[in-house]
Coordinates of C-alpha atoms in Angstrom, one line a residue:
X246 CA 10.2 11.1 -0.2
X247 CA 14.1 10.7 -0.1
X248 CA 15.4 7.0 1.5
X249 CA 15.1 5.4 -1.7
X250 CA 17.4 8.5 -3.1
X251 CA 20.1 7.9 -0.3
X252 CA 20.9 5.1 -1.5
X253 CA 23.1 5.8 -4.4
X254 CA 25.5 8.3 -4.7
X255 CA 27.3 8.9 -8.0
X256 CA 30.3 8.6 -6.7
X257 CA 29.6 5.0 -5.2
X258 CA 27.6 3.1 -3.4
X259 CA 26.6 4.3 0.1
X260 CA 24.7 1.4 1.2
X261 CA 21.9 2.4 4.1
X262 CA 22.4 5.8 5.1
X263 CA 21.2 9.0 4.7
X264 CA 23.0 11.3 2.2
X265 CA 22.2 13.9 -0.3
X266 CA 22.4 11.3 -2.8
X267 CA 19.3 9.3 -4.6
X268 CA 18.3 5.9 -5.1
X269 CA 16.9 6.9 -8.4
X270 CA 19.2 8.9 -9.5
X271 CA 22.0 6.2 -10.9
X272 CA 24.7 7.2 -13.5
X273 CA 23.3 6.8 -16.9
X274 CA 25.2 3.8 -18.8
X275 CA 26.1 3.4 -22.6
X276 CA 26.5 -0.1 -24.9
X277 CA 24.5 -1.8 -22.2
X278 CA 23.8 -5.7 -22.8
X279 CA 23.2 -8.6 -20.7
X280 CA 27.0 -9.5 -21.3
X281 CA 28.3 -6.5 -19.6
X282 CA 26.0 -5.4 -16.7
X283 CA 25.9 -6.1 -13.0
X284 CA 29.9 -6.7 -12.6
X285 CA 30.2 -4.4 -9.7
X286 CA 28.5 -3.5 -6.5
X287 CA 27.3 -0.1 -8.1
X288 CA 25.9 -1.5 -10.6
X289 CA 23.9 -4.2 -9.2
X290 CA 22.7 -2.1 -7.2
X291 CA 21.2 0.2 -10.1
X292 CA 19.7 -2.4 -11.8
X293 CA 17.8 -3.5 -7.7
X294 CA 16.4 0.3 -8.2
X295 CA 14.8 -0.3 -11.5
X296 CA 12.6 -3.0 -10.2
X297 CA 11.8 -0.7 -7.4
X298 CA 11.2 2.1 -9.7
X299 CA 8.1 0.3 -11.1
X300 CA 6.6 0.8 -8.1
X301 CA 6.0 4.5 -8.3
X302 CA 4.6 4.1 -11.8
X303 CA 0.9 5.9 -12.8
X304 CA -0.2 2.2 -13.4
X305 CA 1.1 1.0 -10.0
X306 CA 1.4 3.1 -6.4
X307 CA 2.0 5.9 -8.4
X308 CA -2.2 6.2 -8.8
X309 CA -4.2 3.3 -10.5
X310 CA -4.0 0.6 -7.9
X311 CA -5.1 2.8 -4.5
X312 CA -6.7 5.2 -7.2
X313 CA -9.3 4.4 -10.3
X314 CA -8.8 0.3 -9.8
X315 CA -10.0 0.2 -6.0
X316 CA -12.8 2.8 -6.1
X317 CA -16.4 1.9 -6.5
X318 CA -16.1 -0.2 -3.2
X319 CA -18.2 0.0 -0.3
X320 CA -15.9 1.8 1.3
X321 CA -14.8 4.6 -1.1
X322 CA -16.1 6.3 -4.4
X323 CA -15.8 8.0 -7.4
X324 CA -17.3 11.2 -6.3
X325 CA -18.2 13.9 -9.3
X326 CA -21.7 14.0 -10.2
X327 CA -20.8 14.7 -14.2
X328 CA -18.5 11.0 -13.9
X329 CA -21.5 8.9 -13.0
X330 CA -22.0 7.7 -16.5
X331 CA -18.2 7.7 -17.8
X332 CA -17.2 4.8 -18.5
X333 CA -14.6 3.9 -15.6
X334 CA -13.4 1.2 -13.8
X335 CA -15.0 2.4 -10.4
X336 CA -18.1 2.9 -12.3
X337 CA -18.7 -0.9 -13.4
X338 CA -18.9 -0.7 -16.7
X339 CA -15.8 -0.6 -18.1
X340 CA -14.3 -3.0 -21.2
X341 CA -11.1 -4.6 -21.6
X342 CA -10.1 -1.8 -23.5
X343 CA -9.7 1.1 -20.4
X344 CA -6.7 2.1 -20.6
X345 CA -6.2 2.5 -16.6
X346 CA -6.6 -1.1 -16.4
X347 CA -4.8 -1.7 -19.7
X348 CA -1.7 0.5 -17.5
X349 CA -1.9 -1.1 -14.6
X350 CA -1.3 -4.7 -16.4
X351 CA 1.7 -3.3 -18.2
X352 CA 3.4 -1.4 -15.3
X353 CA 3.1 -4.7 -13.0
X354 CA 4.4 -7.1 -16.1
X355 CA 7.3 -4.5 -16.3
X356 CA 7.9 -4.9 -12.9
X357 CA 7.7 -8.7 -13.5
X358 CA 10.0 -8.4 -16.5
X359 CA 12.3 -6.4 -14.9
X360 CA 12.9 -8.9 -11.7
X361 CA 12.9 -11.8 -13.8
X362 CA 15.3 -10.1 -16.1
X363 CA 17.9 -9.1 -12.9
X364 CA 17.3 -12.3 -11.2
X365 CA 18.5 -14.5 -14.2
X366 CA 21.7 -12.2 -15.0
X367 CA 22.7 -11.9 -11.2
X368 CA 22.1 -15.8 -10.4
X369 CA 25.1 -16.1 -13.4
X370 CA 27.9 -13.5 -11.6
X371 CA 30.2 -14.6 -9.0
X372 CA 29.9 -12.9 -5.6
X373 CA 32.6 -11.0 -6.0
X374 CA 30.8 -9.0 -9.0
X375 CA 28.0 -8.3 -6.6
X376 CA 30.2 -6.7 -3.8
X377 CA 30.4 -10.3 -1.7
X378 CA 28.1 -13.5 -2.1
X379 CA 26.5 -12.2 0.8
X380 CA 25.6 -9.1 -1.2
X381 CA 24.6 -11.5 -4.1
X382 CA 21.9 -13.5 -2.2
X383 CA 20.9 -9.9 -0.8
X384 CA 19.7 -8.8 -4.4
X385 CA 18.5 -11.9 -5.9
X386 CA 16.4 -12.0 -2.5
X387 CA 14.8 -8.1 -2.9
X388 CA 13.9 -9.0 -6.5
X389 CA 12.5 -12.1 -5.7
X390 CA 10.3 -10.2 -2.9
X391 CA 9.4 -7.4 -5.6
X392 CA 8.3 -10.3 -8.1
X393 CA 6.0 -11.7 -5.2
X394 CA 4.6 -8.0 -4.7
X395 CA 4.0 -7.7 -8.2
X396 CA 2.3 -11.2 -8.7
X397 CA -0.3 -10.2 -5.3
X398 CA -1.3 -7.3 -6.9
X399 CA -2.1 -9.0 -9.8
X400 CA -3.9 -11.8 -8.0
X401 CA -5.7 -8.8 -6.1
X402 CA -7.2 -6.8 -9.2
X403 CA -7.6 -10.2 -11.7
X404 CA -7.0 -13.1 -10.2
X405 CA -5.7 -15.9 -12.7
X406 CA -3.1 -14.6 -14.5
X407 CA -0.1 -15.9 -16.6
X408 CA 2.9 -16.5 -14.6
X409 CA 6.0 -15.3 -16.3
X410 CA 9.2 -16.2 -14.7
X411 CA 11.5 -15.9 -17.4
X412 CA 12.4 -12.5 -19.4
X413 CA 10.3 -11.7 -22.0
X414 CA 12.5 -10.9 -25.2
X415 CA 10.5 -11.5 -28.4
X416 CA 7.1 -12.1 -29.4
X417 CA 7.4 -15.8 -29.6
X418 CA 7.6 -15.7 -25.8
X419 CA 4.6 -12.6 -25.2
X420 CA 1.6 -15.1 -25.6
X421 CA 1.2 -17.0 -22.0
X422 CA -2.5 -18.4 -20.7
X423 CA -3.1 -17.7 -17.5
X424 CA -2.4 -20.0 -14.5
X425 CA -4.9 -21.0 -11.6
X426 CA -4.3 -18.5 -8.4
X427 CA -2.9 -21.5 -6.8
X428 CA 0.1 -22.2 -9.1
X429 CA 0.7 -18.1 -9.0
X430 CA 0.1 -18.2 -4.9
X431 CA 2.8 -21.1 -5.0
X432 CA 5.5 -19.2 -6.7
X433 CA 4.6 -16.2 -4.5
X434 CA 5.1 -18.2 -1.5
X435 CA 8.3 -19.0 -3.0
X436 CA 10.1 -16.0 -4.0
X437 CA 9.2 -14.6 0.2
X438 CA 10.4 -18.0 1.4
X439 CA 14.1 -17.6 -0.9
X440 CA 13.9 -14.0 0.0
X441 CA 13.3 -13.9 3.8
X442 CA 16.7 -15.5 5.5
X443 CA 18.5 -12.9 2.5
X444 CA 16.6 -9.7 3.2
X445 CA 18.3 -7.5 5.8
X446 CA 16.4 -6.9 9.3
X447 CA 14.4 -3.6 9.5
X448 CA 16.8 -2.2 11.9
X449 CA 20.1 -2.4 9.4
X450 CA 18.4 -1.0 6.8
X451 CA 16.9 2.1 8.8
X452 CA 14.7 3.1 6.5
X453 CA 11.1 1.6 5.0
X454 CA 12.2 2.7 1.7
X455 CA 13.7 -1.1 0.5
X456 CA 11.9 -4.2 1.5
X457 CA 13.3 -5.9 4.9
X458 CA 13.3 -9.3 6.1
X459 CA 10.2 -8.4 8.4
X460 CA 8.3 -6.6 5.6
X461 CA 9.0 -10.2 3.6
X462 CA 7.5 -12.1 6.5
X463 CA 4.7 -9.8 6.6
X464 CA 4.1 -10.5 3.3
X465 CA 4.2 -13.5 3.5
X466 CA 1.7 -13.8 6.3
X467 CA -0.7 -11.7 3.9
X468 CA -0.5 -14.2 1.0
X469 CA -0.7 -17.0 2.9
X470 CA -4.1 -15.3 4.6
X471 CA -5.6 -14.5 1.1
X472 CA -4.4 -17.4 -0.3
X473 CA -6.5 -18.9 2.8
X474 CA -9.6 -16.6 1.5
X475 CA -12.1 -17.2 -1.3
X476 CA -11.8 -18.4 -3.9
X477 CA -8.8 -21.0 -3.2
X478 CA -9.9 -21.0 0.5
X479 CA -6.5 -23.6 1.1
X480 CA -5.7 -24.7 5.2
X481 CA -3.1 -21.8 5.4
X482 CA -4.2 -20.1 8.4
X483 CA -1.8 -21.8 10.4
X484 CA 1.2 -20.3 8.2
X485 CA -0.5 -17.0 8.0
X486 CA -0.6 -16.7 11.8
X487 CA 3.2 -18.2 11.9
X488 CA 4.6 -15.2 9.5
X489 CA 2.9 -12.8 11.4
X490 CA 4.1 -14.0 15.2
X491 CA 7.1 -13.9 13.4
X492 CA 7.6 -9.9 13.1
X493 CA 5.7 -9.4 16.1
X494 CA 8.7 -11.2 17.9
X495 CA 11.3 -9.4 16.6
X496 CA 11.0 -6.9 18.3
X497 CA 11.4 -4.3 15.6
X498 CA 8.1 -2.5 15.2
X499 CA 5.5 -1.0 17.2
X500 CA 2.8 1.4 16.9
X501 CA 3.3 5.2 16.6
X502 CA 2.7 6.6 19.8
X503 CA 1.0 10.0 20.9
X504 CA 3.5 13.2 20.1
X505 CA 2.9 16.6 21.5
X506 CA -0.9 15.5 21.8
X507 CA -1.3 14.5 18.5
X508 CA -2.7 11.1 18.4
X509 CA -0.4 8.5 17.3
X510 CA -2.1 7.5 14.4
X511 CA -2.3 11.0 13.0
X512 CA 1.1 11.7 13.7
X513 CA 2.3 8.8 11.8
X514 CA 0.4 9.9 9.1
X515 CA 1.6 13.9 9.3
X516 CA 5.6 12.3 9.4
X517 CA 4.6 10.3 6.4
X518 CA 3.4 13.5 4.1
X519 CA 6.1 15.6 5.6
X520 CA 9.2 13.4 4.1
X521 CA 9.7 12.4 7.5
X522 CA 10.9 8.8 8.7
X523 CA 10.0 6.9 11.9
X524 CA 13.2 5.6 13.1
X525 CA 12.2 4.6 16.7
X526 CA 8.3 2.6 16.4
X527 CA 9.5 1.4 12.9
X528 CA 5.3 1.2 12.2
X529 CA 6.0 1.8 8.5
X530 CA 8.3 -1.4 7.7
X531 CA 7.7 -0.6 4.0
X532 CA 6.2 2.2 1.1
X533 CA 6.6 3.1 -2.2
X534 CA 9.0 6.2 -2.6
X535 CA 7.6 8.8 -3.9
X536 CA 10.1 12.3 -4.7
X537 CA 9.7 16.0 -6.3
X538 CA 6.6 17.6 -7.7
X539 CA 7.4 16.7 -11.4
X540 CA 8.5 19.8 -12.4
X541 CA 12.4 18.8 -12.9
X542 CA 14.0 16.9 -15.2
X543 CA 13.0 13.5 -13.5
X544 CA 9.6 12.8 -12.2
X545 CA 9.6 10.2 -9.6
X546 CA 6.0 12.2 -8.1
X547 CA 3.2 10.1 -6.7
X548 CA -0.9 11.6 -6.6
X549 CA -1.5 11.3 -3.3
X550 CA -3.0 13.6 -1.4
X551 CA -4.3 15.3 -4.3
X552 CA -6.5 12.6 -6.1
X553 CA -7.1 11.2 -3.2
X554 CA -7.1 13.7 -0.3
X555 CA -9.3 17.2 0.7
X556 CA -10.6 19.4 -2.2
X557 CA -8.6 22.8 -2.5
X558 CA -10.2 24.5 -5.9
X559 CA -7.9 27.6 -5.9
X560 CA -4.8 27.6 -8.3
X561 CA -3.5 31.5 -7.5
X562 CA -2.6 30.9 -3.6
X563 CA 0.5 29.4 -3.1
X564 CA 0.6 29.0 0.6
X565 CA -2.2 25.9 -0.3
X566 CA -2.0 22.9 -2.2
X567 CA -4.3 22.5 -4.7
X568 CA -5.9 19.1 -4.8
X569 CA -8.5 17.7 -7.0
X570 CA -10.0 15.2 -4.3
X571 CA -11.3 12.8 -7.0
X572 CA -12.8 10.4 -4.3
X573 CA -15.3 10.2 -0.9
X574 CA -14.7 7.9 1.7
X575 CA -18.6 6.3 2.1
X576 CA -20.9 7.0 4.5
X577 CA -20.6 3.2 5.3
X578 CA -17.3 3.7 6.3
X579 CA -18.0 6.7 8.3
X580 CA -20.6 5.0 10.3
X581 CA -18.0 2.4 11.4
X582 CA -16.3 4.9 13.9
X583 CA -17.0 5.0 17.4
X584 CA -17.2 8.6 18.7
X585 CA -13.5 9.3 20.1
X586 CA -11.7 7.2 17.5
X587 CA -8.9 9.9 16.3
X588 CA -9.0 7.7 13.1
X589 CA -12.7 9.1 12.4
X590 CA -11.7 12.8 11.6
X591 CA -8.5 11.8 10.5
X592 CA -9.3 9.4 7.5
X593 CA -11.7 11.7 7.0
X594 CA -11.2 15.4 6.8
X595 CA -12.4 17.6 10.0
X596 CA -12.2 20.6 8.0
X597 CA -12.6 22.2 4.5
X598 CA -10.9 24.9 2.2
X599 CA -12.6 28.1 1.5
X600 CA -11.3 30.7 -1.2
X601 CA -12.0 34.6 -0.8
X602 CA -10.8 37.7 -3.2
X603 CA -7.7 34.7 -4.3
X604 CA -6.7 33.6 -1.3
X605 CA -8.0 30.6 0.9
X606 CA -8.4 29.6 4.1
X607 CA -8.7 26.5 6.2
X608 CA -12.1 26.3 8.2
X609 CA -12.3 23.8 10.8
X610 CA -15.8 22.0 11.2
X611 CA -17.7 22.9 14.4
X612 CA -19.2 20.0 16.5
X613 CA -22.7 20.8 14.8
X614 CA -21.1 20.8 11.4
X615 CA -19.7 17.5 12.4
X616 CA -22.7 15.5 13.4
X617 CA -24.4 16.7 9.9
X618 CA -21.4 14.7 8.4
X619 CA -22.4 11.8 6.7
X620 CA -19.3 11.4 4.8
X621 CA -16.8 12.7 2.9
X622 CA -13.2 13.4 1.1
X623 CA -10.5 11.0 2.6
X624 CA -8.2 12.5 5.0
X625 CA -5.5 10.6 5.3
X626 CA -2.6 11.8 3.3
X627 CA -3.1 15.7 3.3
X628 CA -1.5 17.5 1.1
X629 CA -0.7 20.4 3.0
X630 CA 2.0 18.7 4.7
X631 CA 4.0 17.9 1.4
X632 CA 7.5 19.9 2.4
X633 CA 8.4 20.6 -1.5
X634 CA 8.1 23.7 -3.2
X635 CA 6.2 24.9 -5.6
X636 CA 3.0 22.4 -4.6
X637 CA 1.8 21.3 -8.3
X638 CA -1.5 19.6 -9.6
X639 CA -0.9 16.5 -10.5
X640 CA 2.2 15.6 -7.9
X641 CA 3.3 14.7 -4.4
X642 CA 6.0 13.7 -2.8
X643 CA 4.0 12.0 -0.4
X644 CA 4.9 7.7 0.3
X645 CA 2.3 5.1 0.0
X646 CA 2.1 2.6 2.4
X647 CA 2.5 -1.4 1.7
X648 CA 2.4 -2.7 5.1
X649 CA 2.4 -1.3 8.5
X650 CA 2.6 -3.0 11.6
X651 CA -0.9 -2.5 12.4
X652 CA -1.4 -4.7 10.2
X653 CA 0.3 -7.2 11.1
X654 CA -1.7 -7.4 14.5
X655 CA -4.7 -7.3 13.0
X656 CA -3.5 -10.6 10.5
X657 CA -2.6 -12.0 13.9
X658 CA -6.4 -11.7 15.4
X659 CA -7.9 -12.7 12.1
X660 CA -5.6 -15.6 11.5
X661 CA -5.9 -16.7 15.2
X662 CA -9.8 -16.7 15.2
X663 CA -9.4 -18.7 12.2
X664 CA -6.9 -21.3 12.9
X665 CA -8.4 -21.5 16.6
X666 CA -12.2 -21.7 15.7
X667 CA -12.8 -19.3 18.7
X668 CA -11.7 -15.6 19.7
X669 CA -8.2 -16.2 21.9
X670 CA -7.1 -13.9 24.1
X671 CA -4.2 -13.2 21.5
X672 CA -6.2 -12.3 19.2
X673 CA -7.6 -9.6 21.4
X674 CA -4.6 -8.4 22.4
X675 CA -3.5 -7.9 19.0
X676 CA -6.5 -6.1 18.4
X677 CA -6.8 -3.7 21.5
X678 CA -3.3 -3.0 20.9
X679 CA -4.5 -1.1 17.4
X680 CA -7.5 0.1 19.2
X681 CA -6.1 1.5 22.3
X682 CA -3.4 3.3 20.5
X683 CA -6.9 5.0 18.3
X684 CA -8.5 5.8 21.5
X685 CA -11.2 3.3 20.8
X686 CA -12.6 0.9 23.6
X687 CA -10.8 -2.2 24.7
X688 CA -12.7 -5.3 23.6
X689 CA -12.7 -8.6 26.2
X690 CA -12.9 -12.0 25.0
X691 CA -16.7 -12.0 26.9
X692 CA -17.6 -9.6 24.3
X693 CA -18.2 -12.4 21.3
X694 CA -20.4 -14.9 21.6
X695 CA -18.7 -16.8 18.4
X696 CA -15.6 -17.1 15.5
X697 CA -18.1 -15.9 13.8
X698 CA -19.2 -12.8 15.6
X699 CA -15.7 -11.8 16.4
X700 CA -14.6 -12.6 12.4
X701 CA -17.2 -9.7 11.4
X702 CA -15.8 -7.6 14.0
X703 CA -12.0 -8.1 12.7
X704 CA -13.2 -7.4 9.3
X705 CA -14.6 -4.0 10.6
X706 CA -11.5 -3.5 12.4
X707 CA -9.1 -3.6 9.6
X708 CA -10.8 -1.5 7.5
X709 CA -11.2 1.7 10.3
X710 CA -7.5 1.5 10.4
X711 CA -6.6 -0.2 7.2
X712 CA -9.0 2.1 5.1
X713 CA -7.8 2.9 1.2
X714 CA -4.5 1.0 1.9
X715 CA -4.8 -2.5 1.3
X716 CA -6.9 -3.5 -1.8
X717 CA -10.7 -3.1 -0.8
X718 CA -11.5 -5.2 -3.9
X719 CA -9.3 -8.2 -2.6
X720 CA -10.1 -7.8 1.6
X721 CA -14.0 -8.1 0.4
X722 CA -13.5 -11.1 -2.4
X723 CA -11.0 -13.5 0.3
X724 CA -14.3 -12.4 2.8
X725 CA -16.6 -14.7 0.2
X726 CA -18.2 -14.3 -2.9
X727 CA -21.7 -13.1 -1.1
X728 CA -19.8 -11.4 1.4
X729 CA -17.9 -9.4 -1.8
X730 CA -21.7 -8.4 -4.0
X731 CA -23.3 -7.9 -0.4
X732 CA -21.0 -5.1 0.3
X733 CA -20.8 -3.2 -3.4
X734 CA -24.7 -3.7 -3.4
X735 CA -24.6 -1.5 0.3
X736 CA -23.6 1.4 -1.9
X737 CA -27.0 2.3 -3.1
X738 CA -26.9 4.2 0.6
X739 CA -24.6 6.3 -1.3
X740 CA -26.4 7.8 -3.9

């Protein structure tokens, strides 16, 4: 999409507005050292953009982590029959030697690198090299929040890692053992604690394109919730739920609300493939940018919608996107839906692509066809509503999602049912809030016998409207170790 390329102009810096300009597109410099960069405003802002830029990589949001790393859950799969003994990451029986895990490491170290890199050589120039002090604190503070975004990924996909906080430069400093989760949770905690009183509020920045002092308190109610989890299981809950109160009272986000009759949730989703921003609800407080179709001379593309997303086999018709559709959402997930949740036949696809004499069409399911469903592709970035021309195979412009403000009510219900050792009345609140706004019955307080009957019910919650967003590996290992095999084990009701 195009916030993060509105950002920098050539000509300048055009801080937070919208403008022909792009983020990633930044002057190419010569002679560059450590002695000579970041001594303007421009500048520092260029080197912000190539911590960001990590973001979009293959490794990263750019496929791996939503993609090949997070299938083979209970909730979505590898689907092609002729995979099923490849040797993949979603298949189980994968080495250290895969090369999309192997990726994946490397793009999130560079990330790493990167921020540690910037953070060092900006904490060493005045204020007035960064455009103000205030300006100053504002870019130490994003990298810092990048860094932490790096490191949770990490902790999701591996756990124990090693925790590099200075720049990597040689070889001498390349060998690091890994650190207990609580020592990397620690420093996490830390970079979204320096970053959050620096970041600037949602509304300033107008876009969800750069990470705002909400999204960081968001954040930081998510690592202090899975840092609560299995296996470090530490008395956070109380913070958790703190964060999260936190964005809920400022007042900046809301849920995405019906549009010309098209449920909220859908909508949301549509304005997200069509390069469209939310300025009003604010429900998307931050993605990864995604921009082109790879066929210029940058590629800043993304794969969703097409790896994951509806099959379309035909190459010859433009007026479709082709889309390999790489993945099925499971038939456990599919029985989670209520009958009038609009997140049912929108996370999965209500319709199918059909290709006569070269050309295709789009065939909407009848109600029969429907209740024959068992499961089937994921629906919820759809490819047909990518706005740049030509469409090609392997690239979207289409934004992922790192937190929504969903999400942050459904932390809230979790987090309070925890701390609380009961279902409160805020914690349904929270959660009717998400359901109402899906069409799904209101739950009452009378409706759960227990913390731990309304715990289970949470857990379902989040992932109908969280589905192949947040890491499925990490939501089912913080659940519990049992909790974690229980679930993969259900998928023999896939095959």
């Amino acid at each position: 999409m195009n916030i993060m390329r509105n950002i920098i102009c050539m000509a300048g810096l055009v801080m937070l507005s919208f403008s022909s300009c792009s983020f990633l597109e930044t002057e190419v410099y010569g002679s560059l050292d450590e002695n000579n960069l970041y001594h303007d405003e421009t500048s520092c802002m260029a080197g912000l953009v190539g911590i960001y830029d990590k973001l979009g990589a293959e490794g990263t949001y750019g496929c791996f982590l939503w993609g090949d790393l997070d299938a083979g859950t209970d909730i979505l799969v590898y689907n092609r029959d002729y995979g099923k003994d490849y040797i993949q990451v979603s298949n189980y029986n994968f080495n250290n030697t895969d090369s999309k895990i192997e990726r994946t490491w490397q793009d999130l170290y560079e990330g790493i690198n990167r921020a540690n890199d910037y953070i060092t050589a900006l904490s060493g120039r005045t204020g007035e090299e960064c455009g103000g002090e205030r300006m100053k604190e504002m870019f130490i503070g994003e990298a810092k929040a990048l860094r932490a975004l790096f490191y949770m990924n990490l902790v999701a996909f591996w756990g124990e890692v090693p925790l590099r906080l200075e720049v990597v430069r040689d070889l001498s400093h390349q060998q690091l053992k890994k650190s207990p989760q609580t020592e990397i949770y620690k420093q996490i905690i830390q970079d979204l604690l320096d970053a959050e009183p620096v970041c600037l509020s949602a509304d300033e920045l107008n876009a969800p394109g750069r990470i705002s002092r909400t999204t960081v308190q968001a954040l930081l109610a998510r690592a202090y919730m899975w840092q609560a989890g299995y296996p470090v299981e530490a008395d956070t809950w109380g913070e958790a739920l703190k964060w999260a109160r936190e964005v809920k009272n400022s007042n900046l986000h809301r849920l995405y609300q019906e549009v010309d009759g098209v449920n909220g949730y859908q909508a949301m989703f549509i304005n997200m493939c069509s390069n469209k921003y939310d300025l009003t609800y604010r429900e998307s407080m931050f993605e990864v940018e995604f921009y082109g179709n790879g066929l210029d001379k940058t590629n800043e593309s993304g794969r969703v919608g097409l790896y994951l997303g509806i099959s379309q086999g035909n190459q010859t018709d433009p007026d479709y996107p082709f889309a390999y559709a790489w993945y099925d959402g499971t038939r456990i997930l599919f029985k989670m839906y209520e009958e009038g949740d609009a997140r049912k036949w929108w996370n999965f696809g209500d319709y199918k692509y059909e290709s006569v004499n070269g050309k295709v069409r789009k065939v909407i399911y009848t109600d029969e066809e429907k209740e024959k469903k068992t499961d089937g592709n994921p629906g919820k970035w759809r490819a047909e509503y990518d706005p740049v021309r030509p469409w090609a195979r392997n690239c979207s412009s289409i934004n992922f999602p790192v937190m929504r403000y969903a999400d942050v009510l459904l932390m809230i219900a979790e987090c309070a049912n925890e701390l609380e050792g009961h279902p409160t009345q805020e914690a349904v609140d929270a959660v009717n809030e998400v359901r109402e706004r899906a069409g799904a019955d209101k739950v009452g307080l009378d409706d759960f016998s227990s913390q731990e009957e309304f715990r289970e019910f949470i857990r379902e919650e989040r992932t109908r409207e969280l589905c192949f967003e947040v890491p499925r590996h990490m939501e089912l290992r913080r659940w519990g170790k049992q909790y974690y095999f229980d679930r993969i084990r259900m998928l023999k009701e896939q095959s």
